PDB file of C-alpha atoms in Angstrom:
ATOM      1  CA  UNK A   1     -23.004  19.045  17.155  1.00 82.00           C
ATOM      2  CA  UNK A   2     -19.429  18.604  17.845  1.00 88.00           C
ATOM      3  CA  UNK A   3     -17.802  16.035  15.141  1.00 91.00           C
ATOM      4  CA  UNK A   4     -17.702  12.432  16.131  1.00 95.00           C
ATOM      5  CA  UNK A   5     -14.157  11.314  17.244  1.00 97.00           C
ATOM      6  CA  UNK A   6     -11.923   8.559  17.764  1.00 97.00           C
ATOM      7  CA  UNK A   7      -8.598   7.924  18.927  1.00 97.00           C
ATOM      8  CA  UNK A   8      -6.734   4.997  18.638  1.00 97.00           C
ATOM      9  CA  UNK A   9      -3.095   4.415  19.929  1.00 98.00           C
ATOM     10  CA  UNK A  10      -1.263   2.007  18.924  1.00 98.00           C
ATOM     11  CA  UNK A  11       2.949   0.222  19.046  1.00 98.00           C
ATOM     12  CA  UNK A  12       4.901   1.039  15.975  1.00 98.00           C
ATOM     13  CA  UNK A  13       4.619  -2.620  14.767  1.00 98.00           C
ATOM     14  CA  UNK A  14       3.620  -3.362  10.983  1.00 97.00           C
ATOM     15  CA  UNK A  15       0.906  -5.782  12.117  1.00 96.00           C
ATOM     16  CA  UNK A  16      -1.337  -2.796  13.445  1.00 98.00           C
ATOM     17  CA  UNK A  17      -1.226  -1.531   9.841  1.00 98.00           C
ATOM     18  CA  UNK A  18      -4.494  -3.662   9.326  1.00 97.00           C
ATOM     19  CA  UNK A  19      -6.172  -2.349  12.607  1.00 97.00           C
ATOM     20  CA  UNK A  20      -5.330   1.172  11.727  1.00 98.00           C
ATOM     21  CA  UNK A  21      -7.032   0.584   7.896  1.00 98.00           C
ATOM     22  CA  UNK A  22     -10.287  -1.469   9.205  1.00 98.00           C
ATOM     23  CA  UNK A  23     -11.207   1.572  11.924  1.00 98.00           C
ATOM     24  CA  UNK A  24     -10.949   4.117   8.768  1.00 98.00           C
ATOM     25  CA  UNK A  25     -13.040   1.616   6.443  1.00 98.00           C
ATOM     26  CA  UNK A  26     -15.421   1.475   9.451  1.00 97.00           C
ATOM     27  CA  UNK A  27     -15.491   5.566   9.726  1.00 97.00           C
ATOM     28  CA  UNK A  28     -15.633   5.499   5.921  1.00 96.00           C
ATOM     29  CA  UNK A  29     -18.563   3.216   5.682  1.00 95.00           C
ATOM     30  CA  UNK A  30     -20.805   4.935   8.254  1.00 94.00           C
ATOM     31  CA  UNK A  31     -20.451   7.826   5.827  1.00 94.00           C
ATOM     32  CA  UNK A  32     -21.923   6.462   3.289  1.00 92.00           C
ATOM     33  CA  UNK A  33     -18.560   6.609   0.897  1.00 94.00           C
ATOM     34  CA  UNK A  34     -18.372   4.974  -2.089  1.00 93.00           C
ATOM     35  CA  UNK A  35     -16.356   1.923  -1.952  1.00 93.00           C
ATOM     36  CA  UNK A  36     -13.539   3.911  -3.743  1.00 93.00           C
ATOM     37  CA  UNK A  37     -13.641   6.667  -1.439  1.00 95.00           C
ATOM     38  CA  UNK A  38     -13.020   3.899   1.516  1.00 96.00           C
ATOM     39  CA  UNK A  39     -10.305   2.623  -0.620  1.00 96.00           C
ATOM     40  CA  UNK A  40      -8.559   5.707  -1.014  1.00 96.00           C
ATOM     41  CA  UNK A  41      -8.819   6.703   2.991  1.00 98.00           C
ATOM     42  CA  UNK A  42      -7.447   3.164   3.544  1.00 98.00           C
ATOM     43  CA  UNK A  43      -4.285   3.842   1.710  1.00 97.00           C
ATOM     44  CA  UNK A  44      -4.210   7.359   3.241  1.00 98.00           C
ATOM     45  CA  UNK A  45      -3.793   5.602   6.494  1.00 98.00           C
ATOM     46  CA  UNK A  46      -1.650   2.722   5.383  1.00 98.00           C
ATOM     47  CA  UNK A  47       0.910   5.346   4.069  1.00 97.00           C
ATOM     48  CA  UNK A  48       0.899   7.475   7.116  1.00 98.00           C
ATOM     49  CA  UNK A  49       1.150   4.940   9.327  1.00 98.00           C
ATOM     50  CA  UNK A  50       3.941   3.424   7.973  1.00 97.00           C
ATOM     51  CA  UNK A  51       5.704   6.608   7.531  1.00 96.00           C
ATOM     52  CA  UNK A  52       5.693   6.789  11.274  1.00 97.00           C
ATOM     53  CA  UNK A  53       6.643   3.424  12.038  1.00 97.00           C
ATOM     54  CA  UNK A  54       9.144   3.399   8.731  1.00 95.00           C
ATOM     55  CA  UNK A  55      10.610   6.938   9.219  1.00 94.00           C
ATOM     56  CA  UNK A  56       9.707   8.030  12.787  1.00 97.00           C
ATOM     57  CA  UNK A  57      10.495   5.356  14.564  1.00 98.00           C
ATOM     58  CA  UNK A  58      12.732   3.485  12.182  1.00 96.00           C
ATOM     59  CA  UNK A  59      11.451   0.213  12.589  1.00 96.00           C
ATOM     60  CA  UNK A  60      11.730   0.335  16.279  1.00 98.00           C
ATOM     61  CA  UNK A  61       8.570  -1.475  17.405  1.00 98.00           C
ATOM     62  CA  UNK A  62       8.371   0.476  20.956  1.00 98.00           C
ATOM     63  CA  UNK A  63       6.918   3.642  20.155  1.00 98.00           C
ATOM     64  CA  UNK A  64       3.672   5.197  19.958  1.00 98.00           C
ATOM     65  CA  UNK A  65       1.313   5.610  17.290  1.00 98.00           C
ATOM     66  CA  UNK A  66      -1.773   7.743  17.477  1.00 98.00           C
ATOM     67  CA  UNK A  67      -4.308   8.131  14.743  1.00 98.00           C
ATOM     68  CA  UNK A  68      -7.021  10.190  15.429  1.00 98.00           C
ATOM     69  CA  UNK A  69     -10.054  10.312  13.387  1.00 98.00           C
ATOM     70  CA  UNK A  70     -12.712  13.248  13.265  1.00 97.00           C
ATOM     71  CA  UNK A  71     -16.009  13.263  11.233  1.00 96.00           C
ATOM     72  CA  UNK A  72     -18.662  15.580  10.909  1.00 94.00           C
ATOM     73  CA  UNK A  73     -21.240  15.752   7.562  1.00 92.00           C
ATOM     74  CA  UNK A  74     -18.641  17.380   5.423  1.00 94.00           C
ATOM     75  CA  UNK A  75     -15.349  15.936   6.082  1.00 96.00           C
ATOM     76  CA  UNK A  76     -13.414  12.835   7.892  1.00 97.00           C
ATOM     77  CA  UNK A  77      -9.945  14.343   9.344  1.00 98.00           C
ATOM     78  CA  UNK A  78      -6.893  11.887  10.163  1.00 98.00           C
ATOM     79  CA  UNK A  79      -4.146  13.045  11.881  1.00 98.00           C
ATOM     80  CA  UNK A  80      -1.452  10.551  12.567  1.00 98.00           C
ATOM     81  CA  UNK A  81       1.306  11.445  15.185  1.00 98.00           C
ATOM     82  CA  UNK A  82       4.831   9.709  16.121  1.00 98.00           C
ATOM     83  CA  UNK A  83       6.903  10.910  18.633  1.00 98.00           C
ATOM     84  CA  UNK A  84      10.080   9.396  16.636  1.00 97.00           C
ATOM     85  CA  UNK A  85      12.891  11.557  14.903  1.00 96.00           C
ATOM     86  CA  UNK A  86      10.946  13.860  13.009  1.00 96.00           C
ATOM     87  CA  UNK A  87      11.748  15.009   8.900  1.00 94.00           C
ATOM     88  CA  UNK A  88      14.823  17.577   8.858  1.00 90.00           C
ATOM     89  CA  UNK A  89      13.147  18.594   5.479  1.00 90.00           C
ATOM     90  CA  UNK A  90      10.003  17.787   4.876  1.00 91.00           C
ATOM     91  CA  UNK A  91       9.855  19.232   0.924  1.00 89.00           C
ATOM     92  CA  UNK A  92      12.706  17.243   0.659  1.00 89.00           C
ATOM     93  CA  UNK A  93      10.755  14.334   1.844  1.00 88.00           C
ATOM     94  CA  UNK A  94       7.618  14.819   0.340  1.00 88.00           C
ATOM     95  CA  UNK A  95       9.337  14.327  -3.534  1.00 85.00           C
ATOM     96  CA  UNK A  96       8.440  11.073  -4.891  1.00 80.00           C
ATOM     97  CA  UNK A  97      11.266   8.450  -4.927  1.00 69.00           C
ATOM     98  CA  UNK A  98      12.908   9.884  -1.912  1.00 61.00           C
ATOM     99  CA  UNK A  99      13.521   6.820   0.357  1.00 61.00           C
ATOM    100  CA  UNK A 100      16.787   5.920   0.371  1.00 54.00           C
ATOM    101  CA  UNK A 101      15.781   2.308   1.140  1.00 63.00           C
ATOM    102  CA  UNK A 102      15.741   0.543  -2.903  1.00 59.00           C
ATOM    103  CA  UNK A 103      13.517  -2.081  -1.226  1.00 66.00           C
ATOM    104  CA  UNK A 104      10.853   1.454  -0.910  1.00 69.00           C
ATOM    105  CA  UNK A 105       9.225   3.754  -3.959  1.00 72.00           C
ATOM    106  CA  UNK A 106       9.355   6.603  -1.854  1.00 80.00           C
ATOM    107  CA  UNK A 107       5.897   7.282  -3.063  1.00 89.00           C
ATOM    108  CA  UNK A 108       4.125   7.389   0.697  1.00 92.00           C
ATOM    109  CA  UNK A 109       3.351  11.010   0.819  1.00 93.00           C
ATOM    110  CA  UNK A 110       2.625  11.142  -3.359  1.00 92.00           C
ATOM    111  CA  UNK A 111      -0.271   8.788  -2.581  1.00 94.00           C
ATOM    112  CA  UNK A 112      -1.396  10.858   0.560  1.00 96.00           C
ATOM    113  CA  UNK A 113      -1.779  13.876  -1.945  1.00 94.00           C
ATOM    114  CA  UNK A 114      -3.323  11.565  -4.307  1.00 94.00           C
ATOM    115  CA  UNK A 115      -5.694   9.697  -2.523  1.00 95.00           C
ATOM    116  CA  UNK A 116      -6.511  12.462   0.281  1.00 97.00           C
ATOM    117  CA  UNK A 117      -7.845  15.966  -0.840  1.00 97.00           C
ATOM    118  CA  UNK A 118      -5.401  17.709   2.095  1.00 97.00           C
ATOM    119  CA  UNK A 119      -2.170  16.555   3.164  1.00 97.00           C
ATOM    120  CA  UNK A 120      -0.183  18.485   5.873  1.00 97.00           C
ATOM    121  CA  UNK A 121       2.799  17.724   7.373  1.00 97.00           C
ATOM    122  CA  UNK A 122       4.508  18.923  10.763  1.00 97.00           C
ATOM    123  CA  UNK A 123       7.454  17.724  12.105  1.00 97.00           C
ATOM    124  CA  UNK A 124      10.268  18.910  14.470  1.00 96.00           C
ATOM    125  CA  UNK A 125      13.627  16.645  14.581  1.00 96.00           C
ATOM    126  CA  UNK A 126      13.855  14.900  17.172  1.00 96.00           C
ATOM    127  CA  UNK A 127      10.290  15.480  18.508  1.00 97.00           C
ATOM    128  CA  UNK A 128       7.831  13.681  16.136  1.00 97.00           C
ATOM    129  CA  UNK A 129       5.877  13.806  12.978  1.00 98.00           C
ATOM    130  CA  UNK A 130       2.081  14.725  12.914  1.00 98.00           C
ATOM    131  CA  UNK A 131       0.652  13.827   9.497  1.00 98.00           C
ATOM    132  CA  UNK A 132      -3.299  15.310   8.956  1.00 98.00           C
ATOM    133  CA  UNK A 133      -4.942  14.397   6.225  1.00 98.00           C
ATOM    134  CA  UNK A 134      -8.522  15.392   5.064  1.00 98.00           C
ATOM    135  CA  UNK A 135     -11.617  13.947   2.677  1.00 97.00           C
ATOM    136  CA  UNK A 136     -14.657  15.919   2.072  1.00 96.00           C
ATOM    137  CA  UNK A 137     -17.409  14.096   1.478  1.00 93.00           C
ATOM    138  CA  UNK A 138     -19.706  15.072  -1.333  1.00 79.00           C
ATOM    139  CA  UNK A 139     -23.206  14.696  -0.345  1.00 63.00           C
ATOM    140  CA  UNK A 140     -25.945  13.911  -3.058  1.00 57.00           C
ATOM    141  CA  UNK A 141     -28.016  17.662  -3.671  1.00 58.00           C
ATOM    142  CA  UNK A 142     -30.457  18.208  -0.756  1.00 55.00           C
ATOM    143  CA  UNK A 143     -34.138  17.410  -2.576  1.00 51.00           C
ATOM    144  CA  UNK A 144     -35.644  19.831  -0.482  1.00 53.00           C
TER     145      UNK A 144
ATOM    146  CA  UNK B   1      -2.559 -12.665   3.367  1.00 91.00           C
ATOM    147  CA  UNK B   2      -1.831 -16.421   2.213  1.00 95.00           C
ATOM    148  CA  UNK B   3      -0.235 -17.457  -0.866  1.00 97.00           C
ATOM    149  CA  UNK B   4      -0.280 -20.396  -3.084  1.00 97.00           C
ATOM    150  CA  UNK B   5       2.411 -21.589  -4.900  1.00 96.00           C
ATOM    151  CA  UNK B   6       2.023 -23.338  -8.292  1.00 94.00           C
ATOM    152  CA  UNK B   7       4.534 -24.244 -11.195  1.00 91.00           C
ATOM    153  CA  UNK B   8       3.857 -24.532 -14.687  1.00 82.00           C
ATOM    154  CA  UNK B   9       7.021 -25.430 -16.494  1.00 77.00           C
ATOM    155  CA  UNK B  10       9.540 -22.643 -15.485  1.00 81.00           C
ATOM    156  CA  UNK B  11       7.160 -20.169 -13.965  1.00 91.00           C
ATOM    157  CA  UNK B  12       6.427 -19.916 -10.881  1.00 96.00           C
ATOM    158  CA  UNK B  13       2.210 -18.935 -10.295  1.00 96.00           C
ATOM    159  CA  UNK B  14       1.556 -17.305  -6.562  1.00 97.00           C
ATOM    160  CA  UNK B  15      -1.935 -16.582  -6.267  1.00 98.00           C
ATOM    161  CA  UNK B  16      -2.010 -14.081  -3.462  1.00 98.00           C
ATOM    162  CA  UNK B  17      -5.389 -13.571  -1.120  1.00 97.00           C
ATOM    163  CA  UNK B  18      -5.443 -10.529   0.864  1.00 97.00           C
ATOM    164  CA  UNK B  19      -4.170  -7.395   2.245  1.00 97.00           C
ATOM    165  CA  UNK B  20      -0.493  -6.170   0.643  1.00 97.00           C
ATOM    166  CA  UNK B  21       1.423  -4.168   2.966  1.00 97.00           C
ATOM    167  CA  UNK B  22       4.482  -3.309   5.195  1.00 95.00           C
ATOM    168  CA  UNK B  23       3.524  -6.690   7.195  1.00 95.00           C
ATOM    169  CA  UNK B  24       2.591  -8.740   4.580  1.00 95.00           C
ATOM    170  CA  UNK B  25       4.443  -7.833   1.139  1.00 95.00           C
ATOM    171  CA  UNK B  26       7.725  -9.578   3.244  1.00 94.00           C
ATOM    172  CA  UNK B  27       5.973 -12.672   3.445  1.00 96.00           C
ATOM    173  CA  UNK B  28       5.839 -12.106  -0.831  1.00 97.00           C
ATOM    174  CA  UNK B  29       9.343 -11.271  -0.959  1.00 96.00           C
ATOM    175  CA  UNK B  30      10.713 -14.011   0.885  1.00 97.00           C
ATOM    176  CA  UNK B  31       8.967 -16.655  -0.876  1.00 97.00           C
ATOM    177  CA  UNK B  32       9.826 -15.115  -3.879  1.00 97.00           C
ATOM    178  CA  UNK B  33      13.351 -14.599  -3.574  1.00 97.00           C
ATOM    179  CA  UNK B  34      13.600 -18.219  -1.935  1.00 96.00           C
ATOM    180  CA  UNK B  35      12.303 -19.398  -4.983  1.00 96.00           C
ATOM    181  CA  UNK B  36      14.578 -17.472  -7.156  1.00 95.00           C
ATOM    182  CA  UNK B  37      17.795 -18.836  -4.920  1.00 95.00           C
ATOM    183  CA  UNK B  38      16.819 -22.273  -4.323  1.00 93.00           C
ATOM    184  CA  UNK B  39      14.923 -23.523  -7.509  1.00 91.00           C
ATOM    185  CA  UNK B  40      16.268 -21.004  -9.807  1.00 93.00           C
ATOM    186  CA  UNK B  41      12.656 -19.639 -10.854  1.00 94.00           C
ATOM    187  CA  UNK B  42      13.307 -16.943 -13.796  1.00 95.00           C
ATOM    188  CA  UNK B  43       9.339 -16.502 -14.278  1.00 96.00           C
ATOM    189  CA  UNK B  44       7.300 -14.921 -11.643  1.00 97.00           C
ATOM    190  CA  UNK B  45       3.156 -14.755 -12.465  1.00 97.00           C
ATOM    191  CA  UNK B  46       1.036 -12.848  -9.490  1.00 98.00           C
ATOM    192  CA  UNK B  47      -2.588 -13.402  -9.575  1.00 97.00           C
ATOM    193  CA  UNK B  48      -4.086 -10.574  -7.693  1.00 98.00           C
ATOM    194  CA  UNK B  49      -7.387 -11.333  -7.629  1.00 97.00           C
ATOM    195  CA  UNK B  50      -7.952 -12.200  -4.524  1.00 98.00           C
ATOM    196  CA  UNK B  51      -5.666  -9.154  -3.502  1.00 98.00           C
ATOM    197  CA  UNK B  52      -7.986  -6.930  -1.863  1.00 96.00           C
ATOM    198  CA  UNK B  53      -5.697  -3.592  -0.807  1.00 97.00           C
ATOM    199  CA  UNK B  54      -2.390  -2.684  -1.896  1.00 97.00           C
ATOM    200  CA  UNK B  55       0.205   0.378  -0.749  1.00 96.00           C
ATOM    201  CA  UNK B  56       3.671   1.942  -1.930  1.00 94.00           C
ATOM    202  CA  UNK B  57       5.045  -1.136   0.812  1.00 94.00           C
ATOM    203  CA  UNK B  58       3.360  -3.679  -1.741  1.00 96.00           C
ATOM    204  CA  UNK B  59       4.448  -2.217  -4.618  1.00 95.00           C
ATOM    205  CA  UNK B  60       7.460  -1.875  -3.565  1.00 93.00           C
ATOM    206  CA  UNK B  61       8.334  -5.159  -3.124  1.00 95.00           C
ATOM    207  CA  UNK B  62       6.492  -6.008  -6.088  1.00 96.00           C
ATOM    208  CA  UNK B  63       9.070  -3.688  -7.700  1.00 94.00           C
ATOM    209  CA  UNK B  64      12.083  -5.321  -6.214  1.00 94.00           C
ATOM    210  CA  UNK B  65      11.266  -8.145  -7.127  1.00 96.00           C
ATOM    211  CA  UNK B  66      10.850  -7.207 -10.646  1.00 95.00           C
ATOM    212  CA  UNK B  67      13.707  -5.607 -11.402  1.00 94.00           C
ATOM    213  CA  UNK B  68      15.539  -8.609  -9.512  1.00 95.00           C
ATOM    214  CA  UNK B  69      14.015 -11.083 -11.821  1.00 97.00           C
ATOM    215  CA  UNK B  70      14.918  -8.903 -14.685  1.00 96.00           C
ATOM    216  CA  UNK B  71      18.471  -8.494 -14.218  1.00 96.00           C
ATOM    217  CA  UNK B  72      18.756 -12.292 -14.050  1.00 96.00           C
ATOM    218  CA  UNK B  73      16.762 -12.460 -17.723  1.00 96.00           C
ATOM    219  CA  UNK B  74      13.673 -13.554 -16.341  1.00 96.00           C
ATOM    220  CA  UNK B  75      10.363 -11.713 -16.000  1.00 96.00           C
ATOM    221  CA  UNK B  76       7.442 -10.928 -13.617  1.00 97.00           C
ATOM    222  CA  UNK B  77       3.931 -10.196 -14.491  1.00 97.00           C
ATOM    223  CA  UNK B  78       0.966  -9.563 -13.105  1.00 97.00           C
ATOM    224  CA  UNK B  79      -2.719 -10.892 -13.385  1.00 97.00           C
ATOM    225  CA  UNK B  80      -6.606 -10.171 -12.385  1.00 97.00           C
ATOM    226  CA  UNK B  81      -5.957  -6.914 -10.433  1.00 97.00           C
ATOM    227  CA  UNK B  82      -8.965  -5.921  -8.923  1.00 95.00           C
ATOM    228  CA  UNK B  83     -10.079  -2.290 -10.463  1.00 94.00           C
ATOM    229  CA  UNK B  84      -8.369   0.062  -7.349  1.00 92.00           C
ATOM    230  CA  UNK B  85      -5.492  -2.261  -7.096  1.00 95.00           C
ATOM    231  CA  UNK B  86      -4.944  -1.241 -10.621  1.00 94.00           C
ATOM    232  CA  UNK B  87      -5.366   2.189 -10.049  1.00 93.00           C
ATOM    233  CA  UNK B  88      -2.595   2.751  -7.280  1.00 94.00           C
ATOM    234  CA  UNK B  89      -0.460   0.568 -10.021  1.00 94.00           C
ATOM    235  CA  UNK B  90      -1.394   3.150 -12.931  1.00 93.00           C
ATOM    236  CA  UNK B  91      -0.463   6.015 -10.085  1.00 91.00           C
ATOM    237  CA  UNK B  92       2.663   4.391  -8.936  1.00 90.00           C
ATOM    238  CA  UNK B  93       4.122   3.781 -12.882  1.00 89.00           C
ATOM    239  CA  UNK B  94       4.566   0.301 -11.703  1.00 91.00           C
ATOM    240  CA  UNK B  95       1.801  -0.228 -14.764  1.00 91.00           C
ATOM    241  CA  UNK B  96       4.166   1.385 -17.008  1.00 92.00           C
ATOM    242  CA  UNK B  97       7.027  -1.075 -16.249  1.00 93.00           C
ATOM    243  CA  UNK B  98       5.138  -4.592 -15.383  1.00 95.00           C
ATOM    244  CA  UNK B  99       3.003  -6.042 -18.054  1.00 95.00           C
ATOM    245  CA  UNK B 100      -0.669  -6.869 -17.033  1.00 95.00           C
ATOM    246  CA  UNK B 101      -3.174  -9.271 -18.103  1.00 96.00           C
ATOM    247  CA  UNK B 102      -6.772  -9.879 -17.548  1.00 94.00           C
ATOM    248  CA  UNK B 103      -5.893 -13.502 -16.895  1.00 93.00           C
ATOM    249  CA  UNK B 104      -3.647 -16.317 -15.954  1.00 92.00           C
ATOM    250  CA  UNK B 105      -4.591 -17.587 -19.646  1.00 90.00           C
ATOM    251  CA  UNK B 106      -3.650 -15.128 -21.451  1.00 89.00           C
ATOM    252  CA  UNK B 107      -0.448 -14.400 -19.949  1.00 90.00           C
ATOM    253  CA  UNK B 108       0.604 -18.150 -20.111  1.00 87.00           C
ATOM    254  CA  UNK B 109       0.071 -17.649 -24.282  1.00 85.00           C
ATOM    255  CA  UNK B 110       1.935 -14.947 -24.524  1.00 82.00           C
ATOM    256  CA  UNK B 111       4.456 -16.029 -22.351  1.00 74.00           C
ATOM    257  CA  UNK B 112       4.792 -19.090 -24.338  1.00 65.00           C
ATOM    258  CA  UNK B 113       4.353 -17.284 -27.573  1.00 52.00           C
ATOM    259  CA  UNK B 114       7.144 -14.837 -26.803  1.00 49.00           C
ATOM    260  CA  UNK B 115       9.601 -18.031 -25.893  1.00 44.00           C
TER     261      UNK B 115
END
């Protein structure tokens, strides 16, 4: 069975922050995941969607969001992609307290790494920023 | 996210209900630097029990306004996080810098206390 999937596109405006979280708790919940666990993919998605709207399309509220959302019995994927100005270094960007914005902790992709068990990052300047992030879900032992 | 606004003496009480984000947390610094400008509020309390999800945008601004309140010799704290609102706190270091309390009580005596 292929994994189930949704996609979901969206404008780079903050107020689709909460749309973007309650269609991961809704994945999250079908799973069966602990509360915590739907916690933890909500601020996976906060994070990455703000990066996008944030970072790739610096505030600008006319570009495109896509979060896409795969889940079979082991795992839920999310990949969120801008097509906004892309990281010139993304180690760089990935250090905690890198925003240059004081108003920002910088700690957006720290609480990816945290709160996800993948994080990976592609980005070409200019082009756009694809951020996937993976958590494995750890089924009960089988009783047969 | 709504917030209420309540003053005791010189602090300044916002019980906050809801979702803390990008969107939202601006609301929270607004009203919190308007009431630093206009009524000269030193003495920030946040209840967050009613706060039900919380990001680096949130803390951020909880952060700011913090260290604003600071440098003018006041203070912020914070009260009744829920469990994984603590937690991203705790991972943030924001738990490190902000004192916490279990409730709006208990900060209130110490607060007194201290003053």
């Amino acid at each position: 069975m292929n994994p189930n999937q949704i996609e979901l596109s969206f404008s780079s405006r903050a107020e689709n922050l909460s749309a973007a979280r309650m269609v991961i708790a809704s994945v999250g919940s079908q799973a069966d995941l602990m509360l915590n666990d739907i916690e933890d993919l909500k601020v996976g998605v906060s994070e990455a969607v703000t990066n996008a709207i944030v970072h790739g399309y610096q505030n600008d509220p006319d570009g495109v969001v896509a979060l896409m959302i795969q889940s079979d019995e082991d795992k839920i994927q999310i990949i969120v992609r801008d097509q906004g100005c892309g990281i010139a270094d993304i180690e760089l960007a990935m250090q905690p307290s890198f925003s240059s914005d004081p108003e920002r902790m910088g700690l957006g992709f720290v609480f990816m790494k945290s709160f996800m068990d993948e994080l990976t990052v592609d980005s070409q300047l200019n082009e756009g920023t694809t951020v996937t992030l993976v958590k494995y879900l750890q089924h009960p032992p089988s009783s047969h | 996210m709504n917030i209420s606004k309540q003053f005791d003496r010189q602090t300044l009480l916002l019980r906050i209900s809801g979702e803390l984000d990008m969107q939202t947390s601006e609301t929270l610094r607004q009203t919190i630097d308007s009431e630093i400008e206009r009524r000269g509020i030193r003495q920030v309390m946040l209840n967050l029990k009613d706060v039900s999800f919380i990001d680096s945008s949130g803390l951020g601004v909880i952060l700011g306004r913090y260290k604003k309140l600071t440098a003018l010799g006041g203070a912020l704290v914070i009260t009744n996080a829920q469990p994984h609102v603590l937690k991203i706190m705790e991972l943030s270091g924001l738990a490190k810098i902000i004192r916490f309390y279990t409730d709006e009580t208990l900060a209130f005596e110490e607060g007194r206390g201290a003053s």
